[in-house]
mmCIF file of C-alpha atoms in Angstrom:
data_model
loop_
_atom_site.group_PDB
_atom_site.id
_atom_site.type_symbol
_atom_site.label_atom_id
_atom_site.label_comp_id
_atom_site.label_asym_id
_atom_site.label_seq_id
_atom_site.Cartn_x
_atom_site.Cartn_y
_atom_site.Cartn_z
ATOM 1 C CA MET A 100 -95.606 -150.587 122.465
ATOM 2 C CA ALA A 101 -96.048 -147.679 124.961
ATOM 3 C CA GLU A 102 -98.533 -148.139 128.326
ATOM 4 C CA LEU A 103 -99.602 -144.402 127.558
ATOM 5 C CA VAL A 104 -102.302 -144.746 131.037
ATOM 6 C CA GLU A 105 -101.853 -146.698 134.454
ATOM 7 C CA ASN A 106 -104.543 -147.226 137.379
ATOM 8 C CA ASN A 107 -106.215 -143.806 135.132
ATOM 9 C CA LYS A 108 -103.322 -141.340 135.328
ATOM 10 C CA ILE A 109 -100.896 -140.654 132.760
ATOM 11 C CA THR A 110 -97.953 -142.654 132.991
ATOM 12 C CA ARG A 111 -94.125 -140.044 132.413
ATOM 13 C CA ASP A 112 -93.386 -142.693 129.103
ATOM 14 C CA GLY A 113 -97.339 -141.195 128.215
ATOM 15 C CA ARG A 114 -97.511 -138.397 128.802
ATOM 16 C CA ALA A 115 -94.203 -137.818 127.001
ATOM 17 C CA LEU A 116 -95.351 -139.538 123.793
ATOM 18 C CA ILE A 117 -99.329 -138.081 123.601
ATOM 19 C CA GLN A 118 -96.806 -133.833 124.171
ATOM 20 C CA ALA A 119 -94.574 -134.973 120.624
ATOM 21 C CA TYR A 120 -98.157 -136.804 119.305
ATOM 22 C CA GLN A 121 -99.752 -133.556 119.572
ATOM 23 C CA LYS A 122 -97.253 -130.892 118.180
ATOM 24 C CA MET A 123 -97.021 -133.437 115.167
ATOM 25 C CA VAL A 124 -100.523 -133.177 114.891
ATOM 26 C CA HIS A 125 -100.724 -129.467 115.546
ATOM 27 C CA GLU A 126 -98.277 -129.008 113.545
ATOM 28 C CA ALA A 127 -99.753 -130.540 110.252
ATOM 29 C CA CYS A 128 -103.513 -128.864 110.952
ATOM 30 C CA ALA A 129 -104.760 -125.519 109.860
ATOM 31 C CA PRO A 130 -107.970 -124.226 110.452
ATOM 32 C CA ILE A 131 -109.970 -123.453 107.883
ATOM 33 C CA PHE A 132 -112.399 -120.343 108.034
ATOM 34 C CA TRP A 133 -114.441 -117.952 106.013
ATOM 35 C CA GLY A 134 -116.562 -114.646 106.078
ATOM 36 C CA SER A 135 -116.997 -111.589 104.910
ATOM 37 C CA LYS A 136 -114.075 -109.806 103.845
ATOM 38 C CA GLU A 137 -115.936 -105.847 104.375
ATOM 39 C CA THR A 138 -116.016 -107.112 107.900
ATOM 40 C CA GLY A 139 -114.088 -108.968 108.214
ATOM 41 C CA GLU A 140 -116.962 -110.990 110.375
ATOM 42 C CA ILE A 141 -115.762 -114.850 110.446
ATOM 43 C CA LYS A 142 -119.121 -116.494 109.469
ATOM 44 C CA ASP A 143 -117.977 -119.692 110.386
ATOM 45 C CA ASN A 144 -114.752 -122.836 110.538
ATOM 46 C CA GLY A 145 -113.547 -126.637 110.782
ATOM 47 C CA THR A 146 -109.519 -128.133 110.283
ATOM 48 C CA VAL A 147 -108.014 -129.179 107.611
ATOM 49 C CA ILE A 148 -104.881 -131.981 107.869
ATOM 50 C CA PHE A 149 -102.024 -132.090 105.081
ATOM 51 C CA ALA A 150 -100.556 -135.339 104.122
ATOM 52 C CA GLU A 151 -97.620 -136.369 102.197
ATOM 53 C CA LEU A 152 -98.722 -139.202 99.970
ATOM 54 C CA GLU A 153 -96.931 -140.846 97.607
ATOM 55 C CA GLY A 154 -94.756 -137.568 96.692
ATOM 56 C CA GLN A 155 -97.889 -135.705 96.674
ATOM 57 C CA THR A 156 -99.454 -132.814 99.812
ATOM 58 C CA ILE A 157 -102.957 -132.996 100.261
ATOM 59 C CA ALA A 158 -105.704 -131.202 102.805
ATOM 60 C CA LEU A 159 -108.178 -133.222 104.321
ATOM 61 C CA THR A 160 -111.130 -131.765 105.776
ATOM 62 C CA ALA A 161 -114.086 -133.128 105.937
ATOM 63 C CA ALA A 162 -116.720 -132.807 103.107
ATOM 64 C CA HIS A 163 -119.491 -130.367 104.844
ATOM 65 C CA VAL A 164 -117.332 -127.865 106.067
ATOM 66 C CA ALA A 165 -115.432 -128.172 102.264
ATOM 67 C CA GLU A 166 -119.449 -127.821 100.962
ATOM 68 C CA ALA A 167 -120.631 -125.540 102.990
ATOM 69 C CA LEU A 168 -117.556 -123.516 102.402
ATOM 70 C CA ALA A 169 -118.211 -123.173 99.087
ATOM 71 C CA SER A 170 -121.564 -123.095 99.144
ATOM 72 C CA PHE A 171 -121.196 -119.834 101.431
ATOM 73 C CA ILE A 172 -118.929 -118.396 98.687
ATOM 74 C CA GLU A 173 -121.515 -118.847 96.064
ATOM 75 C CA GLU A 174 -123.981 -117.556 97.863
ATOM 76 C CA GLY A 175 -121.735 -113.860 98.479
ATOM 77 C CA GLY A 176 -119.275 -114.418 100.661
ATOM 78 C CA THR A 177 -116.374 -112.399 99.327
ATOM 79 C CA ALA A 178 -112.923 -114.715 101.393
ATOM 80 C CA CYS A 179 -111.175 -117.472 103.112
ATOM 81 C CA ARG A 180 -108.791 -118.724 104.191
ATOM 82 C CA ILE A 181 -106.703 -121.368 105.153
ATOM 83 C CA GLY A 182 -104.478 -120.860 108.054
ATOM 84 C CA LYS A 183 -102.505 -117.980 107.117
ATOM 85 C CA ALA A 184 -103.505 -118.175 103.252
ATOM 86 C CA ASP A 185 -106.184 -116.436 102.001
ATOM 87 C CA PHE A 186 -108.344 -117.716 99.175
ATOM 88 C CA PHE A 187 -111.034 -115.132 97.163
ATOM 89 C CA THR A 188 -111.932 -118.284 96.065
ATOM 90 C CA PRO A 189 -112.449 -121.334 97.453
ATOM 91 C CA PRO A 190 -109.346 -124.303 95.803
ATOM 92 C CA SER A 191 -111.819 -126.835 93.803
ATOM 93 C CA PHE A 192 -111.819 -130.152 95.927
ATOM 94 C CA ALA A 193 -112.984 -133.821 95.612
ATOM 95 C CA ARG A 194 -115.089 -135.839 98.142
ATOM 96 C CA HIS A 195 -114.953 -139.359 98.994
ATOM 97 C CA PRO A 196 -116.074 -142.022 96.474
ATOM 98 C CA ASN A 197 -117.690 -143.404 99.487
ATOM 99 C CA ALA A 198 -120.493 -140.956 99.720
ATOM 100 C CA ALA A 199 -120.964 -142.402 102.596
ATOM 101 C CA ILE A 200 -117.326 -141.384 104.027
ATOM 102 C CA ASP A 201 -117.080 -137.166 104.959
ATOM 103 C CA ILE A 202 -113.497 -136.325 104.022
ATOM 104 C CA ALA A 203 -113.226 -133.938 100.900
ATOM 105 C CA PHE A 204 -109.134 -133.191 99.784
ATOM 106 C CA TYR A 205 -107.853 -130.305 98.242
ATOM 107 C CA SER A 206 -104.981 -129.966 96.246
ATOM 108 C CA LEU A 207 -102.223 -127.441 96.786
ATOM 109 C CA ASP A 208 -99.866 -125.626 95.777
ATOM 110 C CA PRO A 209 -96.311 -125.941 97.570
ATOM 111 C CA TYR A 210 -96.249 -122.500 98.616
ATOM 112 C CA LEU A 211 -99.632 -122.280 99.659
ATOM 113 C CA VAL A 212 -99.535 -125.635 101.698
ATOM 114 C CA SER A 213 -96.079 -123.195 102.863
ATOM 115 C CA LEU A 214 -98.269 -119.950 103.869
ATOM 116 C CA ALA A 215 -100.624 -122.135 105.574
ATOM 117 C CA GLY A 216 -97.726 -122.540 108.033
ATOM 118 C CA ALA A 217 -98.542 -126.459 108.928
ATOM 119 C CA LYS A 218 -96.068 -129.623 107.480
ATOM 120 C CA PRO A 219 -97.213 -132.370 106.672
ATOM 121 C CA VAL A 220 -97.310 -135.334 107.858
ATOM 122 C CA SER A 221 -96.595 -138.321 105.954
ATOM 123 C CA PHE A 222 -98.683 -141.614 104.757
ATOM 124 C CA SER A 223 -96.975 -144.511 104.601
ATOM 125 C CA MET A 224 -100.702 -146.407 102.968
ATOM 126 C CA TRP A 225 -103.451 -145.167 101.932
ATOM 127 C CA PRO A 226 -107.278 -145.833 102.401
ATOM 128 C CA LEU A 227 -105.732 -146.581 105.587
ATOM 129 C CA GLN A 228 -106.942 -149.485 108.242
ATOM 130 C CA PRO A 229 -110.160 -149.062 109.798
ATOM 131 C CA ALA A 230 -110.203 -148.548 113.670
ATOM 132 C CA ARG A 231 -111.353 -151.166 116.171
ATOM 133 C CA ASP A 232 -113.257 -151.202 119.449
ATOM 134 C CA GLY A 233 -111.356 -150.086 122.307
ATOM 135 C CA GLU A 234 -107.918 -149.258 119.908
ATOM 136 C CA ILE A 235 -106.531 -145.860 121.245
ATOM 137 C CA MET A 236 -107.253 -142.743 119.092
ATOM 138 C CA LEU A 237 -105.481 -138.980 118.220
ATOM 139 C CA LEU A 238 -107.832 -136.120 117.258
ATOM 140 C CA GLY A 239 -107.025 -132.942 117.355
ATOM 141 C CA GLY A 240 -108.875 -129.855 115.488
ATOM 142 C CA PHE A 241 -109.675 -125.856 116.063
ATOM 143 C CA PRO A 242 -112.761 -125.073 117.891
ATOM 144 C CA GLY A 243 -115.338 -122.048 117.247
ATOM 145 C CA VAL A 244 -115.892 -121.818 120.675
ATOM 146 C CA PHE A 245 -111.515 -121.109 121.156
ATOM 147 C CA ARG A 246 -111.355 -118.669 118.342
ATOM 148 C CA ASN A 247 -110.074 -114.976 118.836
ATOM 149 C CA GLU A 248 -111.599 -112.838 116.165
ATOM 150 C CA ARG A 249 -109.251 -109.493 116.553
ATOM 151 C CA GLU A 250 -109.418 -106.162 114.557
ATOM 152 C CA SER A 251 -106.915 -107.708 111.694
ATOM 153 C CA GLU A 252 -106.405 -111.464 113.041
ATOM 154 C CA VAL A 253 -107.507 -113.996 114.477
ATOM 155 C CA ASP A 254 -106.110 -116.233 116.736
ATOM 156 C CA PHE A 255 -107.363 -119.446 117.228
ATOM 157 C CA GLU A 256 -106.509 -122.621 120.466
ATOM 158 C CA PHE A 257 -106.252 -125.914 119.377
ATOM 159 C CA PHE A 258 -107.358 -128.777 120.988
ATOM 160 C CA PHE A 259 -106.105 -132.880 121.333
ATOM 161 C CA TYR A 260 -107.816 -135.159 123.233
ATOM 162 C CA THR A 261 -106.671 -138.550 123.673
ATOM 163 C CA GLY A 262 -109.126 -141.877 124.639
ATOM 164 C CA ARG A 263 -110.544 -145.222 123.423
ATOM 165 C CA VAL A 264 -112.882 -145.857 120.663
ATOM 166 C CA ASP A 265 -116.318 -146.503 121.758
ATOM 167 C CA GLU A 266 -117.902 -148.146 119.449
ATOM 168 C CA CYS A 267 -117.149 -148.553 115.616
ATOM 169 C CA ILE A 268 -119.679 -149.567 112.483
ATOM 170 C CA ASP A 269 -119.321 -149.217 109.293
ATOM 171 C CA HIS A 270 -117.492 -145.957 108.208
ATOM 172 C CA LYS A 271 -118.748 -144.651 111.617
ATOM 173 C CA MET A 272 -116.172 -144.497 114.675
ATOM 174 C CA ARG A 273 -117.329 -143.052 117.892
ATOM 175 C CA ILE A 274 -114.685 -141.706 120.519
ATOM 176 C CA LEU A 275 -116.225 -141.306 124.529
ATOM 177 C CA LEU A 276 -114.925 -137.832 125.778
ATOM 178 C CA ASP A 277 -115.293 -138.453 129.086
ATOM 179 C CA LEU A 278 -113.974 -134.566 129.796
ATOM 180 C CA GLU A 279 -114.675 -134.915 134.081
ATOM 181 C CA ASN A 280 -113.076 -137.515 133.637
ATOM 182 C CA SER A 281 -109.637 -136.912 131.442
ATOM 183 C CA ASN A 282 -106.355 -136.221 132.824
ATOM 184 C CA PRO A 283 -105.746 -133.301 131.677
ATOM 185 C CA LEU A 284 -101.946 -131.650 129.755
ATOM 186 C CA THR A 285 -100.883 -128.578 131.307
ATOM 187 C CA GLN A 286 -102.891 -126.438 134.623
ATOM 188 C CA GLU A 287 -105.993 -126.045 132.545
ATOM 189 C CA ARG A 288 -108.548 -128.539 132.879
ATOM 190 C CA ILE A 289 -111.949 -128.044 129.158
ATOM 191 C CA ASP A 290 -115.274 -128.214 131.368
ATOM 192 C CA ALA A 291 -117.338 -130.944 130.157
ATOM 193 C CA GLY A 292 -119.660 -130.689 127.452
ATOM 194 C CA PHE A 293 -118.475 -127.710 125.371
ATOM 195 C CA ARG A 294 -118.914 -128.024 121.376
ATOM 196 C CA LEU A 295 -116.453 -129.189 119.437
ATOM 197 C CA GLY A 296 -118.079 -127.636 116.345
ATOM 198 C CA GLY A 297 -115.047 -126.263 114.028
ATOM 199 C CA CYS A 298 -112.667 -129.527 114.700
ATOM 200 C CA SER A 299 -114.994 -130.930 111.977
ATOM 201 C CA GLY A 300 -111.995 -131.826 108.983
ATOM 202 C CA GLY A 301 -109.826 -132.105 111.704
ATOM 203 C CA PRO A 302 -106.983 -135.792 112.443
ATOM 204 C CA VAL A 303 -107.962 -138.729 114.348
ATOM 205 C CA PHE A 304 -104.668 -140.981 114.270
ATOM 206 C CA ARG A 305 -104.366 -144.494 115.891
ATOM 207 C CA HIS A 306 -101.771 -145.001 118.491
ATOM 208 C CA VAL A 307 -99.268 -147.761 117.727
#
């Protein structure tokens, strides 16, 4: 396993590996958002990751994201989009059998997956093994604060972070986002305390 950090600084090999991880994760993800078709106003957004498992392509997000979207449409909302794919009726989803796990699964036609603009990642095993305290994890998503709404299009900036598991209990994992003392991959630094809303449903990978 390559050393990502040495003396609290990203190593040269670590930087190259993290950038490769970032590219893979970004390409496998897409924003999922919903709002008004008539006004173009967006109400909220989350994140979806596309994955291949046993020859099938699935889209995973947080269950609370899928439920919020379904409720919005039921209450009269008129449009939703996953990446670049428009849905005027949101696709059906299934929750994880364990209600304590905040995961929902969409089964999408391969054409819609390609239209969304994502490159699915492959899972070699399922279910995935739980994380352990101290493990290095990588997470990403599309925060709403980085959403740029234009007249006929929406742009999302991708957020990516590498850190260690601070605590893992049952089906919940906590990673401390110490942005103030983090090592940025670019010249831009994200201010400490920014809101992660919109990253819900984004992937969390372990570094192996």
